Amino acid sequence: MPDSTLPRVSNSKARRLFLHKHGLCTHPKGSGKGEDLSDVINQLGFIQVDSINTVARAHHMILAARRPAYKQKNLKRLLERERRLFEHWTHDASIIPTSFFPHWQLRFQRDRERLVDRWRDWHQNEFEEKLDDVLKRISDNGPVTSATVGEDEKRSSGGWWEWHPSKTALEFLWRTGELSVCRRNGFQKVYDLTERVIPEAHRSHRPAPEETIDWAARSALERLGFATSGEIAAFWDLITPREAKTWCQDALHNGQLVEAEIECDEGSFRRVFMFADTLGDLDDTPDPPSRVRILSPFDPALRDRKRAERLFGFSYRIEIFVPEPKRQYGYYVFPVMEGDRLVGRIDMKSFRDDGCLQVRAFWPERGVRTSKGRLARLEAELNRMARFSDCSKISFDKDWLRQSTHSPA
């Protein structure tokens, strides 16, 4: 039940705060390289890596939504040459600032304890017998991929549970910190010894578990603006829900946090934790620009699907695993944001050989009119997407402009 004694934050203010924390409440300008790009990723905390390349891979689209000047080579430089970033797991495979690497020591420790038993049961391929061999080969001969180890082992075209033993060993050593991804060939991970990839200053620092728990909870809430303890735990996926809940209660008792109620899109209220300064500064949060942005389905602002639905009334589901006849929209449909609203979703694909971005369909959300002004802003964004994906033209399917299933408000 709502608590009338708690401060309440309107839905419009909550949306603006959330988008501001995610770099979507300011005009997208900046060089999109070097220090500027590093600052963007630090602000977000991480960017999710995904292999699907319908228009561009998720990590590149996330950055381009905030920096239209961004080029894919700019991320590669920070990641593979300057080592300001490293690749590992949050809730999924992600690119993370290397300055955060010390706090992944807790994950390495916990994954070692957890994965040994689970992977023994799932893989049943005696991968532990390959650990020393894989480490020695990399130490003696340099970086490897899963294709260049275990050449004499049986290969399978099945899923990850059918990895050959040396592939399983590689992934285990990466998940537990002894190996790091030094680069990718195409989208294939290349592994090397962590001591050759992660700078010594970040590699040698090993925070106590309680220090990492405090960092993970505090930094998550800083990036979310407001959250439940469960949402705080899920942000980095470094700490347990119980650890996050205890941190919140202690910080609330010490006056570091306050409780508030956030108004959801449909008018209900949800109790959350906030920093007192964040609550006090709500009126200073800027209004987002009116431009249209096409977002990756894995954009940090949309990663938590339930949160996006509560805040924006936007229900989204990836349909790549849904049989085509049962799809409501399409294989890989992109959310469309205008100002502080999610106004629709678009089905599009880049055909680079033909230099063409094909727009198959745009579905406006309930209450969104496809006015001339809105369509002009959408077309401007499509032109940016075309250039970003190395296409020189855009084609529209005959029936691309669909109708909302609801009447406009």
CSV table of C-alpha atoms in Angstrom, one decimal:
chain,number,residue,atom,x,y,z
A,1,MET,CA,0.0,0.0,0.0
A,2,PRO,CA,1.2,3.6,-0.7
A,3,ASP,CA,2.6,5.4,2.3
A,4,SER,CA,1.3,8.9,2.4
A,5,THR,CA,4.1,10.1,4.6
A,6,LEU,CA,6.8,9.4,2.0
A,7,PRO,CA,7.8,12.0,-0.6
A,8,ARG,CA,6.3,11.2,-4.0
A,9,VAL,CA,7.9,11.7,-7.4
A,10,SER,CA,5.7,12.1,-10.4
A,11,ASN,CA,6.0,9.9,-13.3
A,12,SER,CA,7.3,12.7,-15.6
A,13,LYS,CA,10.0,13.6,-13.1
A,14,ALA,CA,10.9,9.9,-12.6
A,15,ARG,CA,11.3,9.4,-16.3
A,16,ARG,CA,13.4,12.5,-16.7
A,17,LEU,CA,15.7,11.5,-13.8
A,18,PHE,CA,16.1,8.0,-15.1
A,19,LEU,CA,16.9,9.1,-18.7
A,20,HIS,CA,19.3,11.8,-17.3
A,21,LYS,CA,21.2,9.1,-15.4
A,22,HIS,CA,21.3,7.1,-18.7
A,23,GLY,CA,22.7,9.9,-20.8
A,24,LEU,CA,19.5,10.4,-22.8
A,25,CYS,CA,18.3,13.6,-21.3
A,26,THR,CA,20.8,15.9,-23.0
A,27,HIS,CA,21.5,16.8,-26.6
A,28,PRO,CA,23.6,14.0,-28.1
A,29,LYS,CA,26.9,15.9,-28.8
A,30,GLY,CA,30.5,15.2,-28.3
A,31,SER,CA,33.4,13.6,-30.1
A,32,GLY,CA,32.4,10.0,-29.3
A,33,LYS,CA,36.0,9.0,-28.9
A,34,GLY,CA,38.9,9.0,-26.3
A,35,GLU,CA,38.1,10.7,-23.0
A,36,ASP,CA,34.6,11.7,-24.1
A,37,LEU,CA,33.7,8.1,-25.0
A,38,SER,CA,35.3,6.8,-21.8
A,39,ASP,CA,33.1,9.3,-19.8
A,40,VAL,CA,29.9,8.0,-21.5
A,41,ILE,CA,30.7,4.4,-20.6
A,42,ASN,CA,31.6,5.4,-17.0
A,43,GLN,CA,28.3,7.2,-16.7
A,44,LEU,CA,26.4,4.1,-17.9
A,45,GLY,CA,28.6,1.7,-15.9
A,46,PHE,CA,28.7,-0.9,-18.7
A,47,ILE,CA,27.4,-1.5,-22.2
A,48,GLN,CA,26.0,-4.9,-23.1
A,49,VAL,CA,27.7,-6.9,-25.9
A,50,ASP,CA,25.5,-8.8,-28.3
A,51,SER,CA,26.2,-10.6,-31.5
A,52,ILE,CA,23.1,-9.7,-33.6
A,53,ASN,CA,24.0,-7.3,-36.3
A,54,THR,CA,20.7,-6.4,-37.9
A,55,VAL,CA,21.7,-2.8,-38.2
A,56,ALA,CA,24.7,-2.6,-35.8
A,57,ARG,CA,25.7,-4.6,-32.8
A,58,ALA,CA,24.1,-3.5,-29.5
A,59,HIS,CA,27.2,-2.0,-27.9
A,60,HIS,CA,27.8,0.2,-30.9
A,61,MET,CA,24.1,1.3,-31.1
A,62,ILE,CA,24.1,2.2,-27.3
A,63,LEU,CA,27.0,4.5,-27.8
A,64,ALA,CA,25.7,6.0,-31.1
A,65,ALA,CA,22.4,6.9,-29.4
A,66,ARG,CA,24.4,9.2,-27.1
A,67,ARG,CA,27.1,10.3,-29.4
A,68,PRO,CA,26.1,10.5,-33.1
A,69,ALA,CA,29.8,11.2,-34.0
A,70,TYR,CA,30.8,7.8,-32.5
A,71,LYS,CA,32.7,5.4,-34.8
A,72,GLN,CA,33.1,1.7,-34.0
A,73,LYS,CA,36.9,1.9,-34.2
A,74,ASN,CA,36.8,4.4,-31.2
A,75,LEU,CA,35.6,1.7,-28.9
A,76,LYS,CA,38.1,-0.8,-30.2
A,77,ARG,CA,40.9,1.6,-29.4
A,78,LEU,CA,39.8,2.0,-25.7
A,79,LEU,CA,39.2,-1.7,-25.3
A,80,GLU,CA,42.1,-3.3,-27.2
A,81,ARG,CA,44.9,-0.7,-27.3
A,82,GLU,CA,44.5,1.6,-24.3
A,83,ARG,CA,42.9,-1.0,-22.0
A,84,ARG,CA,40.6,1.5,-20.4
A,85,LEU,CA,37.9,-1.1,-20.8
A,86,PHE,CA,37.6,-4.8,-20.2
A,87,GLU,CA,35.0,-7.4,-21.2
A,88,HIS,CA,33.3,-9.6,-18.6
A,89,TRP,CA,29.9,-10.3,-17.1
A,90,THR,CA,27.3,-8.1,-15.4
A,91,HIS,CA,23.8,-9.5,-16.0
A,92,ASP,CA,25.2,-10.5,-19.4
A,93,ALA,CA,28.4,-10.1,-21.4
A,94,SER,CA,29.4,-6.5,-21.1
A,95,ILE,CA,32.2,-3.9,-21.7
A,96,ILE,CA,33.2,-2.3,-18.4
A,97,PRO,CA,35.6,0.4,-17.3
A,98,THR,CA,38.9,-1.2,-16.3
A,99,SER,CA,39.0,1.0,-13.2
A,100,PHE,CA,36.1,-1.2,-11.9
A,101,PHE,CA,38.1,-4.5,-12.4
A,102,PRO,CA,39.2,-4.8,-8.7
A,103,HIS,CA,35.6,-5.3,-7.7
A,104,TRP,CA,35.2,-8.2,-10.1
A,105,GLN,CA,37.6,-10.2,-7.9
A,106,LEU,CA,34.5,-11.0,-5.8
A,107,ARG,CA,32.7,-12.4,-8.8
A,108,PHE,CA,35.8,-14.4,-9.8
A,109,GLN,CA,35.9,-16.0,-6.4
A,110,ARG,CA,32.2,-16.7,-6.2
A,111,ASP,CA,32.0,-18.0,-9.8
A,112,ARG,CA,34.9,-20.4,-9.1
A,113,GLU,CA,33.0,-21.9,-6.2
A,114,ARG,CA,29.7,-21.9,-8.1
A,115,LEU,CA,30.7,-23.0,-11.6
A,116,VAL,CA,32.8,-26.0,-10.8
A,117,ASP,CA,29.9,-28.0,-9.5
A,118,ARG,CA,27.4,-26.7,-12.1
A,119,TRP,CA,29.7,-27.2,-15.1
A,120,ARG,CA,30.7,-30.7,-14.0
A,121,ASP,CA,27.0,-31.7,-14.2
A,122,TRP,CA,26.2,-29.8,-17.4
A,123,HIS,CA,29.2,-30.4,-19.5
A,124,GLN,CA,30.3,-33.8,-18.3
A,125,ASN,CA,33.5,-33.5,-20.4
A,126,GLU,CA,36.2,-33.4,-17.7
A,127,PHE,CA,37.1,-29.8,-18.6
A,128,GLU,CA,39.1,-29.5,-15.3
A,129,GLU,CA,41.7,-31.8,-16.7
A,130,LYS,CA,42.3,-29.2,-19.5
A,131,LEU,CA,42.8,-26.1,-17.3
A,132,ASP,CA,46.6,-26.4,-16.8
A,133,ASP,CA,47.1,-27.4,-20.4
A,134,VAL,CA,45.2,-24.4,-21.7
A,135,LEU,CA,47.0,-22.0,-19.3
A,136,LYS,CA,50.4,-23.4,-20.3
A,137,ARG,CA,49.6,-23.1,-24.0
A,138,ILE,CA,48.6,-19.5,-23.7
A,139,SER,CA,51.6,-18.7,-21.5
A,140,ASP,CA,54.0,-20.3,-23.9
A,141,ASN,CA,52.5,-19.4,-27.3
A,142,GLY,CA,50.2,-16.4,-26.7
A,143,PRO,CA,46.5,-15.7,-27.2
A,144,VAL,CA,44.0,-18.4,-28.4
A,145,THR,CA,40.4,-18.7,-29.5
A,146,SER,CA,38.1,-21.7,-28.8
A,147,ALA,CA,38.9,-22.8,-32.4
A,148,THR,CA,42.6,-23.0,-31.8
A,149,VAL,CA,42.6,-25.2,-28.6
A,150,GLY,CA,41.5,-28.8,-28.3
A,151,GLU,CA,42.0,-29.5,-32.0
A,152,ASP,CA,41.8,-33.2,-31.4
A,153,GLU,CA,38.6,-33.0,-29.3
A,154,LYS,CA,35.1,-33.7,-30.7
A,155,ARG,CA,33.3,-30.6,-31.9
A,156,SER,CA,29.6,-30.1,-31.9
A,157,SER,CA,27.3,-27.6,-33.6
A,158,GLY,CA,25.0,-27.7,-30.5
A,159,GLY,CA,24.6,-25.0,-27.8
A,160,TRP,CA,27.0,-23.9,-25.1
A,161,TRP,CA,26.3,-27.1,-23.1
A,162,GLU,CA,28.0,-29.1,-25.8
A,163,TRP,CA,31.3,-27.1,-25.7
A,164,HIS,CA,34.4,-29.3,-26.2
A,165,PRO,CA,36.5,-29.7,-23.0
A,166,SER,CA,39.2,-27.1,-23.9
A,167,LYS,CA,36.5,-24.5,-24.9
A,168,THR,CA,34.8,-25.1,-21.5
A,169,ALA,CA,38.2,-24.7,-19.8
A,170,LEU,CA,38.8,-21.4,-21.6
A,171,GLU,CA,35.4,-20.0,-20.5
A,172,PHE,CA,35.9,-21.2,-17.0
A,173,LEU,CA,39.3,-19.5,-16.8
A,174,TRP,CA,37.8,-16.3,-18.1
A,175,ARG,CA,34.9,-16.4,-15.8
A,176,THR,CA,37.2,-16.9,-12.8
A,177,GLY,CA,39.7,-14.2,-13.8
A,178,GLU,CA,42.8,-16.1,-14.8
A,179,LEU,CA,42.2,-15.2,-18.5
A,180,SER,CA,40.9,-12.1,-20.1
A,181,VAL,CA,39.5,-11.3,-23.5
A,182,CYS,CA,42.3,-9.3,-25.2
A,183,ARG,CA,40.3,-8.7,-28.5
A,184,ARG,CA,37.8,-10.1,-30.8
A,185,ASN,CA,38.3,-11.5,-34.3
A,186,GLY,CA,35.0,-10.6,-35.9
A,187,PHE,CA,32.8,-11.6,-32.9
A,188,GLN,CA,35.0,-14.5,-31.7
A,189,LYS,CA,36.7,-13.9,-28.3
A,190,VAL,CA,40.5,-14.1,-28.2
A,191,TYR,CA,41.9,-15.0,-24.7
A,192,ASP,CA,45.1,-14.2,-23.1
A,193,LEU,CA,46.6,-14.3,-19.6
A,194,THR,CA,44.9,-11.6,-17.4
A,195,GLU,CA,48.4,-10.3,-16.4
A,196,ARG,CA,49.0,-9.4,-20.1
A,197,VAL,CA,45.6,-7.6,-20.6
A,198,ILE,CA,44.7,-5.8,-17.4
A,199,PRO,CA,47.1,-3.1,-16.2
A,200,GLU,CA,48.9,-4.0,-13.0
A,201,ALA,CA,47.5,-1.1,-11.0
A,202,HIS,CA,43.9,-2.5,-11.4
A,203,ARG,CA,44.9,-6.1,-11.3
A,204,SER,CA,46.8,-6.0,-8.0
A,205,HIS,CA,44.2,-4.2,-6.0
A,206,ARG,CA,41.9,-6.7,-4.2
A,207,PRO,CA,39.2,-5.0,-2.2
A,208,ALA,CA,37.6,-6.8,0.8
A,209,PRO,CA,34.2,-8.3,0.0
A,210,GLU,CA,32.4,-5.6,2.2
A,211,GLU,CA,34.1,-2.9,0.2
A,212,THR,CA,32.9,-4.3,-3.1
A,213,ILE,CA,29.4,-4.8,-1.7
A,214,ASP,CA,29.3,-1.1,-0.7
A,215,TRP,CA,30.7,0.0,-4.1
A,216,ALA,CA,28.3,-2.2,-6.1
A,217,ALA,CA,25.2,-1.0,-4.2
A,218,ARG,CA,26.2,2.7,-4.1
A,219,SER,CA,27.4,2.9,-7.7
A,220,ALA,CA,24.2,1.0,-8.9
A,221,LEU,CA,21.9,3.5,-7.2
A,222,GLU,CA,23.9,6.4,-8.5
A,223,ARG,CA,23.3,5.2,-12.0
A,224,LEU,CA,19.6,4.2,-11.5
A,225,GLY,CA,18.5,7.3,-9.6
A,226,PHE,CA,16.0,5.3,-7.6
A,227,ALA,CA,15.6,1.6,-7.1
A,228,THR,CA,14.5,-1.2,-4.9
A,229,SER,CA,17.2,-3.3,-3.2
A,230,GLY,CA,16.5,-6.1,-5.7
A,231,GLU,CA,17.1,-3.7,-8.6
A,232,ILE,CA,20.3,-2.5,-7.0
A,233,ALA,CA,21.5,-6.1,-6.7
A,234,ALA,CA,20.6,-6.9,-10.3
A,235,PHE,CA,22.4,-3.8,-11.8
A,236,TRP,CA,25.9,-5.2,-11.7
A,237,ASP,CA,24.9,-8.8,-10.7
A,238,LEU,CA,27.9,-8.7,-8.4
A,239,ILE,CA,26.2,-9.0,-5.0
A,240,THR,CA,23.3,-11.0,-3.7
A,241,PRO,CA,19.8,-9.6,-3.1
A,242,ARG,CA,20.3,-10.2,0.6
A,243,GLU,CA,23.6,-8.2,0.6
A,244,ALA,CA,21.8,-5.3,-1.3
A,245,LYS,CA,18.9,-5.4,1.1
A,246,THR,CA,21.2,-5.2,4.1
A,247,TRP,CA,23.2,-2.3,2.5
A,248,CYS,CA,20.0,-0.4,1.9
A,249,GLN,CA,18.7,-0.8,5.4
A,250,ASP,CA,22.0,0.2,6.9
A,251,ALA,CA,22.3,3.3,4.6
A,252,LEU,CA,18.7,4.2,5.4
A,253,HIS,CA,19.4,4.0,9.2
A,254,ASN,CA,22.6,6.1,8.8
A,255,GLY,CA,20.7,8.8,6.8
A,256,GLN,CA,22.5,8.2,3.5
A,257,LEU,CA,19.3,7.1,1.8
A,258,VAL,CA,15.7,8.1,1.9
A,259,GLU,CA,12.6,6.2,0.9
A,260,ALA,CA,10.3,7.7,-1.7
A,261,GLU,CA,7.4,6.6,-3.9
A,262,ILE,CA,7.7,6.8,-7.6
A,263,GLU,CA,4.6,7.2,-9.8
A,264,CYS,CA,4.3,4.5,-12.4
A,265,ASP,CA,2.9,5.1,-15.9
A,266,GLU,CA,-0.6,3.8,-15.0
A,267,GLY,CA,-0.8,5.9,-11.8
A,268,SER,CA,0.2,3.4,-9.1
A,269,PHE,CA,3.1,4.1,-6.7
A,270,ARG,CA,6.2,2.0,-6.0
A,271,ARG,CA,8.4,2.4,-3.0
A,272,VAL,CA,12.1,2.9,-3.7
A,273,PHE,CA,15.4,4.0,-2.2
A,274,MET,CA,17.1,7.3,-3.3
A,275,PHE,CA,20.0,9.3,-2.2
A,276,ALA,CA,18.7,12.4,-0.4
A,277,ASP,CA,20.6,14.7,-2.8
A,278,THR,CA,19.0,13.0,-5.8
A,279,LEU,CA,15.5,13.7,-4.3
A,280,GLY,CA,16.4,17.3,-3.6
A,281,ASP,CA,17.8,18.0,-7.1
A,282,LEU,CA,14.8,16.6,-9.0
A,283,ASP,CA,13.7,20.1,-10.2
A,284,ASP,CA,17.1,20.7,-11.7
A,285,THR,CA,16.9,17.6,-14.0
A,286,PRO,CA,16.9,18.9,-17.6
A,287,ASP,CA,14.1,18.2,-20.1
A,288,PRO,CA,15.2,15.8,-22.8
A,289,PRO,CA,15.5,17.0,-26.4
A,290,SER,CA,12.5,16.4,-28.6
A,291,ARG,CA,14.6,14.5,-31.2
A,292,VAL,CA,13.8,10.9,-32.0
A,293,ARG,CA,16.3,8.2,-31.1
A,294,ILE,CA,16.2,4.6,-32.2
A,295,LEU,CA,17.6,2.4,-29.3
A,296,SER,CA,19.1,-1.0,-29.2
A,297,PRO,CA,16.9,-3.5,-27.5
A,298,PHE,CA,19.8,-3.9,-25.0
A,299,ASP,CA,20.1,-0.2,-24.2
A,300,PRO,CA,20.8,0.2,-20.5
A,301,ALA,CA,17.6,2.3,-20.2
A,302,LEU,CA,15.6,-0.8,-21.4
A,303,ARG,CA,17.6,-3.7,-19.9
A,304,ASP,CA,15.1,-4.1,-17.1
A,305,ARG,CA,12.0,-4.7,-19.1
A,306,LYS,CA,9.7,-4.5,-16.1
A,307,ARG,CA,11.1,-1.2,-15.1
A,308,ALA,CA,10.7,0.2,-18.6
A,309,GLU,CA,7.0,-0.9,-18.6
A,310,ARG,CA,6.4,0.6,-15.2
A,311,LEU,CA,8.0,4.0,-16.1
A,312,PHE,CA,7.0,4.3,-19.7
A,313,GLY,CA,4.1,1.9,-20.2
A,314,PHE,CA,6.3,0.2,-22.8
A,315,SER,CA,6.0,-3.6,-23.0
A,316,TYR,CA,8.9,-5.1,-25.0
A,317,ARG,CA,9.9,-8.6,-25.8
A,318,ILE,CA,12.7,-9.9,-28.0
A,319,GLU,CA,11.1,-12.2,-30.5
A,320,ILE,CA,14.2,-13.8,-32.1
A,321,PHE,CA,13.3,-17.1,-30.4
A,322,VAL,CA,9.6,-16.9,-31.2
A,323,PRO,CA,8.5,-18.9,-34.3
A,324,GLU,CA,7.8,-16.4,-37.1
A,325,PRO,CA,4.1,-17.1,-37.4
A,326,LYS,CA,3.7,-16.3,-33.7
A,327,ARG,CA,5.6,-13.0,-33.7
A,328,GLN,CA,3.6,-9.9,-32.8
A,329,TYR,CA,6.2,-7.5,-34.4
A,330,GLY,CA,9.4,-9.0,-35.9
A,331,TYR,CA,12.6,-10.9,-35.4
A,332,TYR,CA,14.6,-7.9,-34.0
A,333,VAL,CA,12.5,-4.8,-33.4
A,334,PHE,CA,14.0,-1.5,-32.2
A,335,PRO,CA,12.4,0.7,-29.5
A,336,VAL,CA,11.9,4.3,-30.6
A,337,MET,CA,12.2,7.2,-28.1
A,338,GLU,CA,11.1,10.8,-28.5
A,339,GLY,CA,11.8,13.2,-25.7
A,340,ASP,CA,11.0,11.3,-22.5
A,341,ARG,CA,8.5,8.9,-24.1
A,342,LEU,CA,8.9,5.5,-25.9
A,343,VAL,CA,6.7,6.3,-28.9
A,344,GLY,CA,6.9,3.1,-30.9
A,345,ARG,CA,9.0,0.3,-32.3
A,346,ILE,CA,10.6,-0.2,-35.7
A,347,ASP,CA,11.6,-3.2,-37.8
A,348,MET,CA,14.6,-2.4,-40.0
A,349,LYS,CA,17.7,-4.0,-41.4
A,350,SER,CA,20.9,-2.9,-43.1
A,351,PHE,CA,21.8,-4.5,-46.3
A,352,ARG,CA,25.4,-3.3,-46.6
A,353,ASP,CA,26.2,-5.0,-49.9
A,354,ASP,CA,23.4,-2.9,-51.5
A,355,GLY,CA,24.1,0.2,-49.3
A,356,CYS,CA,20.4,0.2,-48.2
A,357,LEU,CA,18.7,0.4,-44.8
A,358,GLN,CA,15.3,-1.3,-45.3
A,359,VAL,CA,12.4,-0.1,-43.1
A,360,ARG,CA,9.9,-2.9,-42.9
A,361,ALA,CA,7.4,-1.5,-40.3
A,362,PHE,CA,6.9,1.2,-37.7
A,363,TRP,CA,4.3,0.6,-35.0
A,364,PRO,CA,3.4,3.7,-32.9
A,365,GLU,CA,2.5,3.2,-29.3
A,366,ARG,CA,-1.0,3.8,-27.9
A,367,GLY,CA,-1.9,7.5,-28.1
A,368,VAL,CA,1.0,8.4,-30.4
A,369,ARG,CA,-0.1,10.2,-33.6
A,370,THR,CA,2.0,9.8,-36.7
A,371,SER,CA,2.0,13.6,-37.4
A,372,LYS,CA,4.2,15.1,-40.1
A,373,GLY,CA,6.5,16.6,-37.5
A,374,ARG,CA,7.0,13.2,-35.8
A,375,LEU,CA,7.6,11.4,-39.0
A,376,ALA,CA,10.1,14.0,-40.1
A,377,ARG,CA,12.0,13.5,-36.8
A,378,LEU,CA,11.9,9.7,-37.3
A,379,GLU,CA,13.2,10.1,-40.9
A,380,ALA,CA,16.1,12.3,-39.6
A,381,GLU,CA,17.0,9.5,-37.2
A,382,LEU,CA,16.7,6.9,-39.9
A,383,ASN,CA,19.1,8.9,-42.0
A,384,ARG,CA,21.6,8.9,-39.1
A,385,MET,CA,21.1,5.1,-38.7
A,386,ALA,CA,21.7,4.6,-42.4
A,387,ARG,CA,25.0,6.5,-42.3
A,388,PHE,CA,26.0,4.7,-39.1
A,389,SER,CA,25.5,1.3,-40.7
A,390,ASP,CA,27.4,2.2,-43.9
A,391,CYS,CA,24.2,2.6,-46.0
A,392,SER,CA,23.7,5.4,-48.5
A,393,LYS,CA,19.9,5.1,-48.9
A,394,ILE,CA,16.7,4.1,-47.2
A,395,SER,CA,13.9,2.0,-48.6
A,396,PHE,CA,10.4,1.7,-47.1
A,397,ASP,CA,8.2,-1.3,-47.5
A,398,LYS,CA,4.8,-0.4,-49.0
A,399,ASP,CA,2.9,-0.9,-45.8
A,400,TRP,CA,5.7,0.2,-43.4
A,401,LEU,CA,3.6,2.8,-41.5
A,402,ARG,CA,1.4,0.6,-39.3
A,403,GLN,CA,-1.5,1.8,-37.1
A,404,SER,CA,-1.6,1.7,-33.3
A,405,THR,CA,-4.1,-0.9,-32.0
A,406,HIS,CA,-5.5,1.8,-29.8
A,407,SER,CA,-7.1,5.1,-30.5
A,408,PRO,CA,-5.0,8.3,-30.1
A,409,ALA,CA,-5.5,10.1,-26.8
